[in-house]
């Protein structure tokens, strides 16, 4: 097949990004399939922007996990899809069953809108959440390169790829044996990583008519605690940051009918009726207990009622977060390829992986109330008499209190995810026609064990009511042995929940030339994709019996069939203009059918200038969990204000200072598919040989966007969403209905920029690249009728939509030596304003979060026989994450944000690779 070759521009036509160091390519022009098209053509030629990253580049950057790799992509969102941010039970997109998983989110449109492929084919989504492919399941040590199709809604791979496609291309024809080991240690301690891999293969397709290869990679990440980094500090009130919680290790007493404080208390000369009290607060000694401080009422007076906080202590539990939790991974890939005939090949591919991630959360917050029957008893050894501070204190009554149960331990979940896929495929050609076909079965299963920090509710409440456990342990004190044993007797340890996703797929395609047109050959491709998707989620125990148990409600086996057909044409209109026309039809057994077109063009008027563009429509069906997960009752983390009720009943605690508000979340069978219209237009220019630049402007409009609406959003928009606020007969809120909804949509605009230069000075070669994304606009409406809000450059609880992100590199090589310098940059943004944005923040509050820039430097030496040594320094200048005043509840991080920055600090990496002959 002979398709038109671009003269000087082949190197950058569809590939914008880091310099490629591909596997050996024969001198003849080899036809390959480039991500974004099923028509084979001269390598790199196409109409769509595709970024390519090679395995050599990945290793030289000191990248050891797929999550780290995806976070370097400027087109990837700055969201809570990483393992640190995901270690949370609250927040706009907090996924209570994805502990230990990480996801990609191109354009910041969410993991479900990014299609992750392995050799151009789908793999099973995460076993617990089911929403997208867990990046931990990708065998990074076995890949040859990664191709990122930044143009979304692919008619070839699936119109559910609204944000784009990430295609991991595996090594497929390796002969020999090589082993490598690598380490990465932080200068400040904690968070070290280790990796070892072996790759072996035998046989040559050309001479032996077969090749069999296998790869095994194991790696381990060690724990990094918030206490290991000085920038993790949630108590900086002068800068607008302090903990918004009164659940403290030295408990705050609460008011309540039938308790020592009664329904409220007053102080002499003060008309206010207060609801909480702590003797350390009256004494100005809240900070005598590690991590505690006087609650900064002025910072949060419009968020949490001053009646509850003025005489209370607070606790910086955000500083207790585990910044990097322990992870162990093992990935195995085995592939056998057989040359059945000169033009026909068969291959069998087996992929398996196991990830064991120990998610560690802060200790639970416990409330002792009349309703819970766990009040501290009168006559108990640790009964706390506040009569000296509160004249109305009734020491004949038991005590209600709010306690951060540090003595119960950190809530610890051991998540083990097993992934497996078996693929049998055929590929080859009949004359000018290429074909490929495959049948595969993939599974992902996740099992969660609770190993510490969780107790049976009834046992713990009974233990608290006994008075043996002391909720007021002072500095230098500890629980008695009897109390420790009693606490231990309440705990639950063991198998807790499990989930599984399955994917059975049969696919095939053909491509070739139909006939000759005056400007060249009219090429086409057609294919089909038949999938059976399944999902199940269940509890191993009755989660209701376990206090603050994680997880979702059970969802028994659910499945659906997806039938898809597609076609693509490559039309040479004139000598300089080529059109790509594609259409895809998907038929979901539970959702319905949809047909979506795509059109793209490539126009090259001169040897040094090329224009390209595309337009398409997308379709994203709701996931099983979004549709069918059962209703789950939960509580908000802090006391909240019922804005409507408090306006009618000012000062009444049941409206103006709700202690623990119930809300429900779960699936929504009325969800509609998310649809999109998108397009891009750009140009690539190479004014001089070795110097090129590309600019691609893109736009994505979504409708009926599928989002997990939080109860906070419902309460903040009570006028429009009042039907989701369920009230008792007396007008107080019974519960808030949250969960999955179709939001109005989003409107996203941006510009991708790629720069490349290369040259030679004497016998030294140099390369320079830049890959950046300018986010022009991200407008979003939470519900129908709401005005679209601009989110770029502003704090937001889902993603941060940063104005500019880039990765730039400069590499030099000479003989056996090579060096690489990488710069990563993320622009700053407007910070979260304390007190819900009401009133004036403190003088030390700065409204802007600083930009974040880091440098990675590495050197590689290949002078020893069959040996490659790479030494690198990550975060060369030891840049701390920029300070942010956001409160920890909605986004993990105390004084910093893991969506933007890496908490590890400066680290040293070392890699040794040896090839056995």
Coordinates of C-alpha atoms in Angstrom, one line a residue, residues 418-823:
X418 CA -6.2 -8.9 41.0
X419 CA -6.4 -8.3 37.2
X420 CA -6.2 -10.9 34.5
X421 CA -6.7 -11.0 30.8
X422 CA -6.3 -13.7 28.2
X423 CA -6.3 -12.6 24.5
X424 CA -6.1 -14.7 21.4
X425 CA -5.6 -12.7 18.2
X426 CA -4.9 -12.9 14.5
X427 CA -3.5 -10.3 12.2
X428 CA -2.0 -10.1 8.8
X429 CA -2.9 -9.1 5.3
X430 CA -4.4 -10.4 2.1
X431 CA -2.6 -8.4 -0.6
X432 CA -3.4 -4.8 0.0
X433 CA -5.9 -5.5 2.7
X434 CA -4.9 -5.7 6.4
X435 CA -6.9 -7.5 9.0
X436 CA -6.9 -8.1 12.7
X437 CA -9.2 -10.1 15.0
X438 CA -9.3 -11.1 18.7
X439 CA -11.2 -12.7 21.4
X440 CA -10.4 -11.9 25.0
X441 CA -11.6 -12.4 28.6
X442 CA -10.6 -9.9 31.3
X443 CA -11.5 -9.8 35.0
X444 CA -10.7 -7.4 37.8
X445 CA -11.5 -8.3 41.4
X446 CA -10.9 -6.3 44.6
X447 CA -11.1 -7.6 48.1
X448 CA -11.1 -5.3 51.1
X449 CA -10.1 -6.3 54.6
X450 CA -10.4 -4.1 57.6
X451 CA -7.3 -4.6 59.7
X452 CA -7.5 -1.8 62.3
X453 CA -9.4 1.2 63.5
X454 CA -13.0 -0.2 63.1
X455 CA -15.3 -1.4 65.8
X456 CA -18.7 -3.0 66.1
X457 CA -21.0 -0.1 66.9
X458 CA -22.9 -1.8 69.7
X459 CA -19.7 -3.2 71.4
X460 CA -17.9 0.2 71.2
X461 CA -20.9 2.1 72.5
X462 CA -21.4 -0.3 75.4
X463 CA -17.6 0.0 76.2
X464 CA -17.9 3.8 76.2
X465 CA -20.9 3.7 78.5
X466 CA -19.0 1.6 81.0
X467 CA -16.8 4.5 82.0
X468 CA -13.7 2.4 81.7
X469 CA -12.5 4.2 78.6
X470 CA -11.2 7.7 79.2
X471 CA -12.1 10.2 76.4
X472 CA -10.1 12.9 78.2
X473 CA -6.5 11.5 78.2
X474 CA -4.2 14.4 79.0
X475 CA -0.7 15.1 77.9
X476 CA 1.7 12.4 78.9
X477 CA -1.2 10.1 79.9
X478 CA -2.6 6.9 78.3
X479 CA -5.5 4.5 78.6
X480 CA -5.3 1.9 81.3
X481 CA -4.6 -1.7 80.3
X482 CA -8.2 -2.5 81.1
X483 CA -9.4 0.2 78.8
X484 CA -7.0 -0.9 76.0
X485 CA -8.2 -4.5 76.3
X486 CA -11.8 -3.3 76.2
X487 CA -11.2 -1.3 73.1
X488 CA -9.5 -4.2 71.5
X489 CA -12.5 -6.4 72.2
X490 CA -14.8 -4.1 70.3
X491 CA -12.8 -4.2 67.0
X492 CA -13.7 -5.8 63.8
X493 CA -10.9 -7.3 61.7
X494 CA -11.3 -9.4 58.6
X495 CA -12.8 -9.6 55.2
X496 CA -15.2 -6.8 54.6
X497 CA -16.3 -6.4 51.0
X498 CA -15.5 -7.5 47.5
X499 CA -16.2 -6.4 43.9
X500 CA -15.6 -7.8 40.5
X501 CA -15.8 -6.6 36.9
X502 CA -15.7 -8.8 33.8
X503 CA -15.2 -8.1 30.1
X504 CA -15.6 -10.6 27.3
X505 CA -14.8 -9.1 23.9
X506 CA -14.7 -10.2 20.3
X507 CA -13.4 -7.6 17.8
X508 CA -12.2 -7.4 14.3
X509 CA -11.3 -5.0 11.5
X510 CA -10.1 -4.8 8.0
X511 CA -8.4 -2.0 6.2
X512 CA -7.1 -1.3 2.8
X513 CA -7.4 0.6 -0.5
X514 CA -10.6 0.8 -2.4
X515 CA -9.5 2.5 -5.5
X516 CA -7.4 5.3 -6.8
X517 CA -8.5 8.9 -6.9
X518 CA -6.7 11.6 -8.9
X519 CA -4.9 12.7 -5.6
X520 CA -4.1 9.2 -4.4
X521 CA -5.7 6.0 -3.0
X522 CA -9.0 6.0 -1.2
X523 CA -8.4 3.9 1.9
X524 CA -11.0 2.5 4.3
X525 CA -11.4 0.5 7.4
X526 CA -14.4 -1.2 8.9
X527 CA -14.7 -3.1 12.2
X528 CA -16.9 -4.5 14.9
X529 CA -16.6 -4.7 18.7
X530 CA -18.9 -7.0 20.7
X531 CA -18.6 -6.8 24.5
X532 CA -20.2 -8.4 27.5
X533 CA -19.6 -6.3 30.6
X534 CA -20.3 -7.4 34.1
X535 CA -20.1 -6.0 37.6
X536 CA -20.9 -7.2 41.1
X537 CA -20.3 -5.8 44.6
X538 CA -21.0 -7.3 47.9
X539 CA -20.3 -7.2 51.6
X540 CA -18.7 -10.1 53.5
X541 CA -20.3 -8.9 56.7
X542 CA -23.2 -6.7 57.7
X543 CA -21.6 -3.2 57.3
X544 CA -24.3 -1.6 59.3
X545 CA -22.9 -3.3 62.4
X546 CA -19.5 -1.6 62.0
X547 CA -19.2 2.1 63.0
X548 CA -18.4 4.4 60.1
X549 CA -17.7 1.4 57.8
X550 CA -16.5 2.3 54.3
X551 CA -17.9 1.0 51.1
X552 CA -21.1 1.1 49.1
X553 CA -24.3 -0.9 49.3
X554 CA -24.3 -4.3 47.7
X555 CA -25.0 -4.6 44.0
X556 CA -25.7 -8.2 42.9
X557 CA -24.5 -9.3 39.5
X558 CA -25.3 -6.9 36.7
X559 CA -24.3 -7.2 33.1
X560 CA -24.9 -5.7 29.7
X561 CA -24.1 -6.3 26.1
X562 CA -22.5 -3.7 23.9
X563 CA -22.6 -4.1 20.1
X564 CA -20.5 -1.7 18.0
X565 CA -19.7 -1.3 14.4
X566 CA -17.6 1.4 12.8
X567 CA -16.2 2.5 9.5
X568 CA -13.5 4.9 8.4
X569 CA -12.5 6.5 5.1
X570 CA -9.2 8.2 4.3
X571 CA -10.0 10.4 1.3
X572 CA -7.3 12.3 -0.6
X573 CA -9.3 15.3 -1.8
X574 CA -6.4 17.1 -3.5
X575 CA -2.7 16.7 -3.5
X576 CA -2.4 18.7 -0.3
X577 CA -5.8 17.9 1.4
X578 CA -6.8 14.6 3.1
X579 CA -10.0 13.9 4.9
X580 CA -10.7 11.3 7.5
X581 CA -14.4 10.3 7.8
X582 CA -15.6 7.9 10.5
X583 CA -18.8 6.7 12.0
X584 CA -19.6 4.4 14.9
X585 CA -22.8 2.9 16.2
X586 CA -23.0 1.5 19.7
X587 CA -26.0 -0.4 21.0
X588 CA -26.1 -0.8 24.8
X589 CA -28.5 -3.5 26.0
X590 CA -29.6 -1.5 29.1
X591 CA -29.2 2.1 27.8
X592 CA -30.0 2.2 24.1
X593 CA -28.4 2.8 20.7
X594 CA -26.5 5.7 19.4
X595 CA -24.7 6.7 16.2
X596 CA -21.9 9.2 16.3
X597 CA -19.8 10.6 13.4
X598 CA -16.3 12.0 13.3
X599 CA -14.6 14.0 10.6
X600 CA -11.0 15.2 10.5
X601 CA -8.8 16.8 7.9
X602 CA -5.1 17.3 7.2
X603 CA -4.0 20.0 4.8
X604 CA -0.3 20.6 3.9
X605 CA 0.1 23.5 1.5
X606 CA 3.9 23.5 1.8
X607 CA 6.6 21.2 3.0
X608 CA 7.0 23.1 6.3
X609 CA 3.4 23.9 7.2
X610 CA 0.4 21.6 8.0
X611 CA -3.1 22.3 9.1
X612 CA -5.3 19.8 10.8
X613 CA -8.7 19.6 12.6
X614 CA -11.5 17.4 13.6
X615 CA -15.1 17.4 14.8
X616 CA -17.1 14.6 16.5
X617 CA -19.9 13.6 18.8
X618 CA -19.5 11.5 22.0
X619 CA -21.7 9.2 24.1
X620 CA -21.0 8.0 27.6
X621 CA -23.3 5.4 29.1
X622 CA -23.8 5.4 32.9
X623 CA -21.8 2.8 34.8
X624 CA -23.4 -0.1 36.7
X625 CA -22.5 1.6 40.0
X626 CA -24.0 4.9 38.9
X627 CA -27.2 3.2 37.8
X628 CA -27.8 0.4 40.3
X629 CA -25.8 0.7 43.5
X630 CA -28.1 0.6 46.5
X631 CA -28.9 3.5 48.8
X632 CA -26.3 4.1 51.5
X633 CA -26.9 6.3 54.6
X634 CA -24.0 8.4 55.8
X635 CA -23.3 11.5 57.9
X636 CA -21.7 14.8 57.1
X637 CA -18.3 15.3 58.7
X638 CA -19.1 18.6 60.5
X639 CA -22.0 20.5 62.0
X640 CA -23.7 22.3 59.2
X641 CA -26.3 25.2 58.8
X642 CA -29.7 24.7 57.3
X643 CA -29.8 28.1 55.5
X644 CA -33.5 28.0 54.9
X645 CA -34.4 26.8 58.4
X646 CA -31.9 29.0 60.2
X647 CA -33.3 32.1 58.4
X648 CA -36.8 31.2 59.8
X649 CA -35.5 30.1 63.2
X650 CA -32.4 32.2 64.0
X651 CA -30.2 30.8 66.8
X652 CA -32.0 27.5 67.1
X653 CA -29.4 24.7 67.0
X654 CA -31.6 22.2 65.2
X655 CA -31.5 24.6 62.2
X656 CA -28.4 26.8 62.7
X657 CA -25.9 24.3 64.2
X658 CA -26.8 20.7 63.1
X659 CA -24.4 18.4 64.7
X660 CA -24.4 15.3 62.5
X661 CA -26.7 15.6 59.4
X662 CA -27.7 12.4 57.7
X663 CA -27.6 12.1 53.9
X664 CA -28.3 9.3 51.5
X665 CA -26.4 8.4 48.3
X666 CA -26.6 5.7 45.7
X667 CA -27.4 4.8 42.2
X668 CA -30.0 6.4 40.0
X669 CA -31.8 4.3 37.4
X670 CA -33.1 7.4 35.8
X671 CA -29.7 8.6 34.6
X672 CA -29.4 9.5 31.0
X673 CA -26.2 9.0 28.9
X674 CA -23.7 11.8 28.9
X675 CA -23.3 13.3 25.4
X676 CA -20.8 15.6 23.9
X677 CA -19.9 17.6 20.8
X678 CA -16.2 18.4 20.3
X679 CA -13.7 19.6 17.9
X680 CA -10.2 20.8 17.3
X681 CA -8.2 22.8 14.8
X682 CA -4.5 23.4 14.7
X683 CA -1.3 23.5 12.7
X684 CA 2.2 22.1 12.7
X685 CA 5.1 24.2 11.4
X686 CA 8.7 23.2 10.8
X687 CA 10.5 26.4 9.5
X688 CA 13.9 24.8 9.8
X689 CA 15.0 21.2 9.8
X690 CA 14.9 19.9 13.4
X691 CA 12.8 22.8 14.7
X692 CA 9.0 22.4 14.8
X693 CA 6.0 23.6 16.7
X694 CA 2.4 22.5 16.9
X695 CA -0.7 24.4 18.2
X696 CA -4.1 22.7 18.5
X697 CA -7.1 24.5 19.9
X698 CA -9.9 22.2 21.1
X699 CA -13.4 22.5 22.5
X700 CA -15.7 20.0 24.3
X701 CA -19.3 20.7 25.2
X702 CA -21.0 18.0 27.3
X703 CA -24.6 17.6 28.1
X704 CA -26.2 15.7 31.0
X705 CA -22.8 15.2 32.6
X706 CA -22.9 12.3 35.1
X707 CA -21.7 13.5 38.5
X708 CA -21.9 12.5 42.1
X709 CA -23.7 15.4 43.7
X710 CA -22.8 16.0 47.3
X711 CA -25.2 16.9 50.1
X712 CA -23.2 20.2 50.5
X713 CA -24.1 21.1 47.0
X714 CA -27.8 20.4 47.7
X715 CA -27.8 22.5 50.8
X716 CA -26.0 25.4 49.2
X717 CA -28.5 25.4 46.3
X718 CA -31.6 24.8 48.4
X719 CA -33.8 27.1 46.4
X720 CA -33.3 25.1 43.3
X721 CA -32.8 21.6 44.8
X722 CA -35.3 21.8 47.7
X723 CA -36.9 18.5 46.6
X724 CA -33.8 16.7 47.7
X725 CA -34.0 18.0 51.3
X726 CA -36.3 15.8 53.2
X727 CA -37.7 17.4 56.4
X728 CA -39.4 16.1 59.6
X729 CA -42.9 17.4 60.5
X730 CA -41.3 20.1 62.7
X731 CA -39.3 21.4 59.8
X732 CA -35.9 20.1 60.8
X733 CA -34.0 18.2 58.1
X734 CA -34.4 14.4 58.3
X735 CA -31.9 13.7 55.6
X736 CA -30.5 15.0 52.3
X737 CA -30.7 13.0 49.1
X738 CA -27.4 13.1 47.3
X739 CA -25.8 10.7 44.8
X740 CA -25.5 10.4 41.0
X741 CA -27.3 12.8 38.8
X742 CA -27.2 14.3 35.3
X743 CA -25.7 17.7 35.8
X744 CA -26.5 20.4 33.2
X745 CA -23.1 20.0 31.5
X746 CA -19.8 21.6 30.9
X747 CA -18.1 23.8 28.2
X748 CA -14.4 23.3 27.9
X749 CA -11.8 25.2 25.7
X750 CA -8.1 24.9 25.6
X751 CA -4.9 24.9 23.5
X752 CA -2.2 22.2 23.3
X753 CA 1.3 23.4 22.5
X754 CA 4.2 21.3 21.4
X755 CA 7.7 22.5 20.6
X756 CA 10.7 20.5 19.5
X757 CA 14.2 21.2 18.6
X758 CA 17.2 19.0 17.9
X759 CA 20.7 19.5 16.7
X760 CA 24.3 18.5 17.0
X761 CA 27.4 20.3 18.4
X762 CA 30.5 18.5 17.3
X763 CA 29.8 14.9 18.4
X764 CA 27.2 15.7 21.0
X765 CA 23.5 15.5 20.1
X766 CA 20.9 17.6 21.9
X767 CA 17.1 17.6 21.9
X768 CA 14.6 20.0 23.5
X769 CA 10.9 19.6 23.8
X770 CA 7.9 21.2 25.5
X771 CA 4.4 19.7 25.8
X772 CA 1.9 22.2 27.4
X773 CA -1.8 22.8 27.7
X774 CA -3.5 26.1 28.1
X775 CA -7.0 25.9 29.6
X776 CA -8.9 28.7 28.1
X777 CA -12.2 28.0 29.8
X778 CA -14.0 25.4 31.9
X779 CA -17.6 26.4 32.5
X780 CA -19.8 24.1 34.5
X781 CA -23.4 24.1 35.7
X782 CA -24.4 21.8 38.6
X783 CA -28.0 21.5 37.7
X784 CA -30.5 22.5 35.0
X785 CA -31.2 26.2 35.1
X786 CA -28.0 27.2 36.9
X787 CA -25.9 29.7 35.1
X788 CA -22.6 28.3 33.9
X789 CA -19.7 29.1 36.2
X790 CA -16.1 29.7 35.1
X791 CA -13.8 27.4 37.1
X792 CA -10.4 28.0 35.4
X793 CA -7.9 29.3 37.9
X794 CA -10.1 28.9 40.9
X795 CA -10.2 26.5 43.8
X796 CA -12.8 23.7 43.3
X797 CA -13.6 20.5 45.1
X798 CA -13.5 18.3 42.1
X799 CA -10.7 19.1 39.7
X800 CA -8.5 22.2 39.7
X801 CA -8.6 23.6 36.2
X802 CA -5.2 25.3 36.0
X803 CA -4.6 27.9 33.3
X804 CA -1.3 26.4 32.2
X805 CA 0.6 23.1 32.7
X806 CA 3.6 21.9 30.8
X807 CA 6.5 19.5 30.8
X808 CA 9.7 20.6 29.1
X809 CA 12.9 18.6 28.6
X810 CA 16.5 19.1 27.4
X811 CA 18.6 16.1 26.6
X812 CA 22.2 15.7 25.6
X813 CA 24.0 12.6 24.5
X814 CA 27.6 11.8 23.5
X815 CA 29.0 8.4 23.2
X816 CA 28.2 6.3 26.2
X817 CA 26.8 9.2 28.2
X818 CA 23.5 11.0 28.1
X819 CA 21.7 13.4 30.4
X820 CA 18.1 14.6 30.7
X821 CA 16.7 17.7 32.5
X822 CA 12.9 17.8 32.9
X823 CA 10.9 20.8 34.1

